[in-house]
PDB file of C-alpha atoms and ligand atoms in Angstrom:
ATOM      1  CA  MET A   1      62.127  78.810 116.306  1.00  0.00           C
ATOM      2  CA  LYS A   2      65.023  81.291 115.970  1.00  0.00           C
ATOM      3  CA  THR A   3      64.530  84.585 114.160  1.00  0.00           C
ATOM      4  CA  ILE A   4      67.000  86.060 111.668  1.00  0.00           C
ATOM      5  CA  LEU A   5      66.568  89.803 111.240  1.00  0.00           C
ATOM      6  CA  VAL A   6      67.133  90.957 107.637  1.00  0.00           C
ATOM      7  CA  LEU A   7      67.592  94.719 107.799  1.00  0.00           C
ATOM      8  CA  ASN A   8      67.590  97.159 104.883  1.00  0.00           C
ATOM      9  CA  GLY A   9      68.612 100.792 104.889  1.00  0.00           C
ATOM     10  CA  PRO A  10      67.630 103.880 102.928  1.00  0.00           C
ATOM     11  CA  ASN A  11      66.170 103.731  99.421  1.00  0.00           C
ATOM     12  CA  LEU A  12      66.069  99.940  99.343  1.00  0.00           C
ATOM     13  CA  ASN A  13      62.266 100.207  99.333  1.00  0.00           C
ATOM     14  CA  LEU A  14      62.822 101.213  95.674  1.00  0.00           C
ATOM     15  CA  LEU A  15      64.369  97.849  94.848  1.00  0.00           C
ATOM     16  CA  GLY A  16      62.930  96.547  91.583  1.00  0.00           C
ATOM     17  CA  LYS A  17      61.308  99.908  90.850  1.00  0.00           C
ATOM     18  CA  ARG A  18      64.292 102.133  89.875  1.00  0.00           C
ATOM     19  CA  GLN A  19      67.862 101.646  88.528  1.00  0.00           C
ATOM     20  CA  PRO A  20      67.404  97.980  87.495  1.00  0.00           C
ATOM     21  CA  GLU A  21      70.767  98.142  85.673  1.00  0.00           C
ATOM     22  CA  ILE A  22      72.454  98.311  89.110  1.00  0.00           C
ATOM     23  CA  TYR A  23      70.007  96.654  91.505  1.00  0.00           C
ATOM     24  CA  GLY A  24      67.976  94.316  89.258  1.00  0.00           C
ATOM     25  CA  HIS A  25      64.228  93.842  88.784  1.00  0.00           C
ATOM     26  CA  GLU A  26      63.344  92.001  91.981  1.00  0.00           C
ATOM     27  CA  THR A  27      61.811  93.657  95.024  1.00  0.00           C
ATOM     28  CA  LEU A  28      62.224  93.435  98.807  1.00  0.00           C
ATOM     29  CA  ASP A  29      59.228  91.058  98.817  1.00  0.00           C
ATOM     30  CA  ASP A  30      61.325  88.767  96.612  1.00  0.00           C
ATOM     31  CA  VAL A  31      64.206  89.096  99.115  1.00  0.00           C
ATOM     32  CA  ALA A  32      61.851  88.079 101.948  1.00  0.00           C
ATOM     33  CA  ARG A  33      60.606  85.060  99.978  1.00  0.00           C
ATOM     34  CA  MET A  34      64.129  83.921  98.981  1.00  0.00           C
ATOM     35  CA  CYS A  35      65.395  84.266 102.559  1.00  0.00           C
ATOM     36  CA  SER A  36      62.411  82.368 103.976  1.00  0.00           C
ATOM     37  CA  GLU A  37      62.971  79.573 101.448  1.00  0.00           C
ATOM     38  CA  ALA A  38      66.599  79.367 102.638  1.00  0.00           C
ATOM     39  CA  CYS A  39      65.452  78.681 106.210  1.00  0.00           C
ATOM     40  CA  GLY A  40      64.946  75.179 107.502  1.00  0.00           C
ATOM     41  CA  GLU A  41      62.557  74.185 110.271  1.00  0.00           C
ATOM     42  CA  GLY A  42      64.583  75.944 112.937  1.00  0.00           C
ATOM     43  CA  HIS A  43      64.687  79.533 111.653  1.00  0.00           C
ATOM     44  CA  GLU A  44      62.312  82.221 110.455  1.00  0.00           C
ATOM     45  CA  ILE A  45      62.915  85.565 108.720  1.00  0.00           C
ATOM     46  CA  ARG A  46      61.866  89.007 109.863  1.00  0.00           C
ATOM     47  CA  LEU A  47      62.615  91.536 107.100  1.00  0.00           C
ATOM     48  CA  GLU A  48      62.535  95.280 107.767  1.00  0.00           C
ATOM     49  CA  GLN A  49      63.448  98.396 105.784  1.00  0.00           C
ATOM     50  CA  SER A  50      63.698 102.007 106.852  1.00  0.00           C
ATOM     51  CA  ASN A  51      64.964 105.256 105.414  1.00  0.00           C
ATOM     52  CA  HIS A  52      65.672 106.460 108.981  1.00  0.00           C
ATOM     53  CA  GLU A  53      68.912 105.703 110.805  1.00  0.00           C
ATOM     54  CA  GLY A  54      67.332 105.738 114.285  1.00  0.00           C
ATOM     55  CA  ARG A  55      64.678 103.178 113.280  1.00  0.00           C
ATOM     56  CA  ILE A  56      67.392 100.813 112.074  1.00  0.00           C
ATOM     57  CA  ILE A  57      69.263 101.280 115.359  1.00  0.00           C
ATOM     58  CA  ASP A  58      66.066 100.535 117.329  1.00  0.00           C
ATOM     59  CA  TRP A  59      65.571  97.266 115.399  1.00  0.00           C
ATOM     60  CA  ILE A  60      69.195  96.273 116.121  1.00  0.00           C
ATOM     61  CA  HIS A  61      68.599  96.939 119.838  1.00  0.00           C
ATOM     62  CA  GLU A  62      65.385  94.853 119.782  1.00  0.00           C
ATOM     63  CA  ALA A  63      67.314  92.051 118.071  1.00  0.00           C
ATOM     64  CA  ARG A  64      69.424  91.649 121.220  1.00  0.00           C
ATOM     65  CA  GLN A  65      66.363  89.918 122.734  1.00  0.00           C
ATOM     66  CA  SER A  66      64.550  88.565 119.683  1.00  0.00           C
ATOM     67  CA  ALA A  67      67.009  87.486 116.948  1.00  0.00           C
ATOM     68  CA  CYS A  68      69.839  84.954 116.720  1.00  0.00           C
ATOM     69  CA  GLY A  69      71.586  86.823 113.894  1.00  0.00           C
ATOM     70  CA  ILE A  70      71.377  89.850 111.641  1.00  0.00           C
ATOM     71  CA  VAL A  71      71.761  90.135 107.867  1.00  0.00           C
ATOM     72  CA  ILE A  72      72.076  93.830 107.063  1.00  0.00           C
ATOM     73  CA  ASN A  73      72.253  95.888 103.898  1.00  0.00           C
ATOM     74  CA  PRO A  74      72.696  99.319 105.470  1.00  0.00           C
ATOM     75  CA  GLY A  75      72.467 101.102 102.104  1.00  0.00           C
ATOM     76  CA  ALA A  76      74.330 104.403 102.087  1.00  0.00           C
ATOM     77  CA  PHE A  77      74.526 104.336 105.924  1.00  0.00           C
ATOM     78  CA  THR A  78      77.231 101.690 105.344  1.00  0.00           C
ATOM     79  CA  HIS A  79      79.632 104.472 104.474  1.00  0.00           C
ATOM     80  CA  THR A  80      78.590 107.068 107.063  1.00  0.00           C
ATOM     81  CA  SER A  81      77.103 105.570 110.219  1.00  0.00           C
ATOM     82  CA  VAL A  82      79.208 105.135 113.331  1.00  0.00           C
ATOM     83  CA  ALA A  83      75.858 104.930 115.181  1.00  0.00           C
ATOM     84  CA  ILE A  84      74.819 101.738 113.334  1.00  0.00           C
ATOM     85  CA  LEU A  85      78.298 100.307 113.968  1.00  0.00           C
ATOM     86  CA  ASP A  86      77.911 101.057 117.695  1.00  0.00           C
ATOM     87  CA  ALA A  87      74.483  99.389 117.780  1.00  0.00           C
ATOM     88  CA  LEU A  88      75.812  96.285 116.010  1.00  0.00           C
ATOM     89  CA  ASN A  89      78.701  96.133 118.473  1.00  0.00           C
ATOM     90  CA  ALA A  90      76.099  95.725 121.245  1.00  0.00           C
ATOM     91  CA  PHE A  91      74.539  92.713 119.456  1.00  0.00           C
ATOM     92  CA  GLU A  92      76.087  89.377 120.374  1.00  0.00           C
ATOM     93  CA  GLY A  93      75.063  87.093 117.485  1.00  0.00           C
ATOM     94  CA  PRO A  94      76.510  86.852 113.973  1.00  0.00           C
ATOM     95  CA  VAL A  95      76.203  89.854 111.657  1.00  0.00           C
ATOM     96  CA  MET A  96      76.400  89.483 107.868  1.00  0.00           C
ATOM     97  CA  GLU A  97      76.828  92.620 105.754  1.00  0.00           C
ATOM     98  CA  VAL A  98      75.271  92.419 102.284  1.00  0.00           C
ATOM     99  CA  HIS A  99      75.574  94.691  99.258  1.00  0.00           C
ATOM    100  CA  ILE A 100      73.652  93.899  96.114  1.00  0.00           C
ATOM    101  CA  SER A 101      76.173  95.721  93.925  1.00  0.00           C
ATOM    102  CA  GLN A 102      79.928  95.223  93.857  1.00  0.00           C
ATOM    103  CA  VAL A 103      80.699  98.355  95.833  1.00  0.00           C
ATOM    104  CA  HIS A 104      84.461  98.102  95.193  1.00  0.00           C
ATOM    105  CA  LYS A 105      83.890  98.586  91.436  1.00  0.00           C
ATOM    106  CA  ARG A 106      81.929 101.763  92.128  1.00  0.00           C
ATOM    107  CA  GLU A 107      82.788 105.248  93.443  1.00  0.00           C
ATOM    108  CA  ALA A 108      85.619 105.499  95.998  1.00  0.00           C
ATOM    109  CA  PHE A 109      83.235 106.709  98.726  1.00  0.00           C
ATOM    110  CA  ARG A 110      81.522 103.277  98.609  1.00  0.00           C
ATOM    111  CA  HIS A 111      84.778 101.425  99.324  1.00  0.00           C
ATOM    112  CA  HIS A 112      84.799 102.146 103.058  1.00  0.00           C
ATOM    113  CA  SER A 113      82.270 100.525 105.386  1.00  0.00           C
ATOM    114  CA  TYR A 114      81.892 101.241 109.108  1.00  0.00           C
ATOM    115  CA  VAL A 115      79.686  98.143 109.375  1.00  0.00           C
ATOM    116  CA  SER A 116      82.532  95.928 108.102  1.00  0.00           C
ATOM    117  CA  MET A 117      84.404  96.698 111.328  1.00  0.00           C
ATOM    118  CA  ARG A 118      81.759  94.555 113.114  1.00  0.00           C
ATOM    119  CA  ALA A 119      80.472  92.194 110.421  1.00  0.00           C
ATOM    120  CA  ASP A 120      81.423  88.513 110.628  1.00  0.00           C
ATOM    121  CA  GLY A 121      81.041  88.276 106.846  1.00  0.00           C
ATOM    122  CA  VAL A 122      80.793  90.749 103.966  1.00  0.00           C
ATOM    123  CA  ILE A 123      79.071  89.913 100.668  1.00  0.00           C
ATOM    124  CA  ALA A 124      79.060  92.281  97.686  1.00  0.00           C
ATOM    125  CA  GLY A 125      78.121  91.975  94.054  1.00  0.00           C
ATOM    126  CA  LEU A 126      76.115  88.743  94.194  1.00  0.00           C
ATOM    127  CA  GLY A 127      72.789  90.487  93.645  1.00  0.00           C
ATOM    128  CA  LEU A 128      69.925  89.297  95.821  1.00  0.00           C
ATOM    129  CA  PHE A 129      71.639  85.950  96.342  1.00  0.00           C
ATOM    130  CA  GLY A 130      73.873  87.832  98.780  1.00  0.00           C
ATOM    131  CA  TYR A 131      70.968  87.938 101.247  1.00  0.00           C
ATOM    132  CA  VAL A 132      70.456  84.166 100.898  1.00  0.00           C
ATOM    133  CA  ALA A 133      74.170  83.564 101.457  1.00  0.00           C
ATOM    134  CA  GLY A 134      74.015  85.791 104.540  1.00  0.00           C
ATOM    135  CA  VAL A 135      71.039  83.844 105.925  1.00  0.00           C
ATOM    136  CA  GLN A 136      72.752  80.502 105.197  1.00  0.00           C
ATOM    137  CA  ARG A 137      75.840  81.682 107.074  1.00  0.00           C
ATOM    138  CA  VAL A 138      73.802  82.829 110.100  1.00  0.00           C
ATOM    139  CA  ILE A 139      72.110  79.404 110.171  1.00  0.00           C
ATOM    140  CA  ALA A 140      75.488  77.666 109.948  1.00  0.00           C
ATOM    141  CA  LEU A 141      76.768  79.716 112.888  1.00  0.00           C
ATOM    142  CA  THR A 142      73.683  79.460 115.106  1.00  0.00           C
ATOM    143  CA  GLY A 143      72.728  75.801 114.596  1.00  0.00           C
ATOM    144  CA  ALA A 144      70.027  74.289 112.410  1.00  0.00           C
TER     145      ALA A 144
HETATM  146  O1  CA2 B   1      74.859  97.618  96.713  1.00  0.00           O
HETATM  147  C1  CA2 B   1      74.175  97.817  97.714  1.00  0.00           C
HETATM  148  O2  CA2 B   1      73.377  96.998  98.161  1.00  0.00           O
HETATM  149  C2  CA2 B   1      74.247  99.181  98.417  1.00  0.00           C
HETATM  150  O3  CA2 B   1      74.210  98.944  99.818  1.00  0.00           O
HETATM  151  C3  CA2 B   1      73.050  99.951  97.966  1.00  0.00           C
HETATM  152  C4  CA2 B   1      73.037 101.395  98.469  1.00  0.00           C
HETATM  153  C5  CA2 B   1      74.346 102.097  98.178  1.00  0.00           C
HETATM  154  O4  CA2 B   1      74.351 103.390  98.754  1.00  0.00           O
HETATM  155  C6  CA2 B   1      75.532 101.305  98.717  1.00  0.00           C
HETATM  156  O5  CA2 B   1      76.717 101.983  98.381  1.00  0.00           O
HETATM  157  C7  CA2 B   1      75.552  99.920  98.116  1.00  0.00           C
HETATM  158  C8  CA2 B   1      71.913 102.185  97.783  1.00  0.00           C
HETATM  159  C9  CA2 B   1      70.572 101.547  97.915  1.00  0.00           C
HETATM  160  C10 CA2 B   1      69.647 102.223  96.970  1.00  0.00           C
HETATM  161  O6  CA2 B   1      68.732 101.260  96.524  1.00  0.00           O
HETATM  162  C11 CA2 B   1      68.015 101.516  95.405  1.00  0.00           C
HETATM  163  C12 CA2 B   1      67.376 100.461  94.830  1.00  0.00           C
HETATM  164  C13 CA2 B   1      66.667 100.653  93.687  1.00  0.00           C
HETATM  165  C14 CA2 B   1      66.564 101.896  93.135  1.00  0.00           C
HETATM  166  C15 CA2 B   1      67.202 102.977  93.710  1.00  0.00           C
HETATM  167  C16 CA2 B   1      67.929 102.788  94.862  1.00  0.00           C
END
């Protein structure tokens, strides 16, 4: 069984609890369920969220041994974190970057992503389905 790490950055623990007009009504538990349902026999989901940059980097390091691919919504660290980019550059499997909102329709500071310099795919504006699409792409790239 191969593990796909679904990583979430700061404030995404509030998903479904605040700003539903931007991020919808569903929670991270719903994301975990949808991603698990997208897996066949050969893959399982490990979903994590942290408000702390170093914790996210530690999970990316651990994934070098334990995960076949990473689906990551880095939250606001997308636009600021060279350190997360460096950690992802040390991971050998596929990396899918997901944004729930269509960041390019929003403020200019959300238009640049450090993570996109490493990501094998970038999904924005599809709501929570973006995570499912990211998982499906990791499965397609790592074998069923
Ligand atoms: O659209 C996305 O998924 C973002 O990665 C979300 C980040 C934002 O900084 C990025 O520019 C785009 C913010 C996550 C905050 O999540 C919340 C969810 C519900 C309520 C409040 C915040």
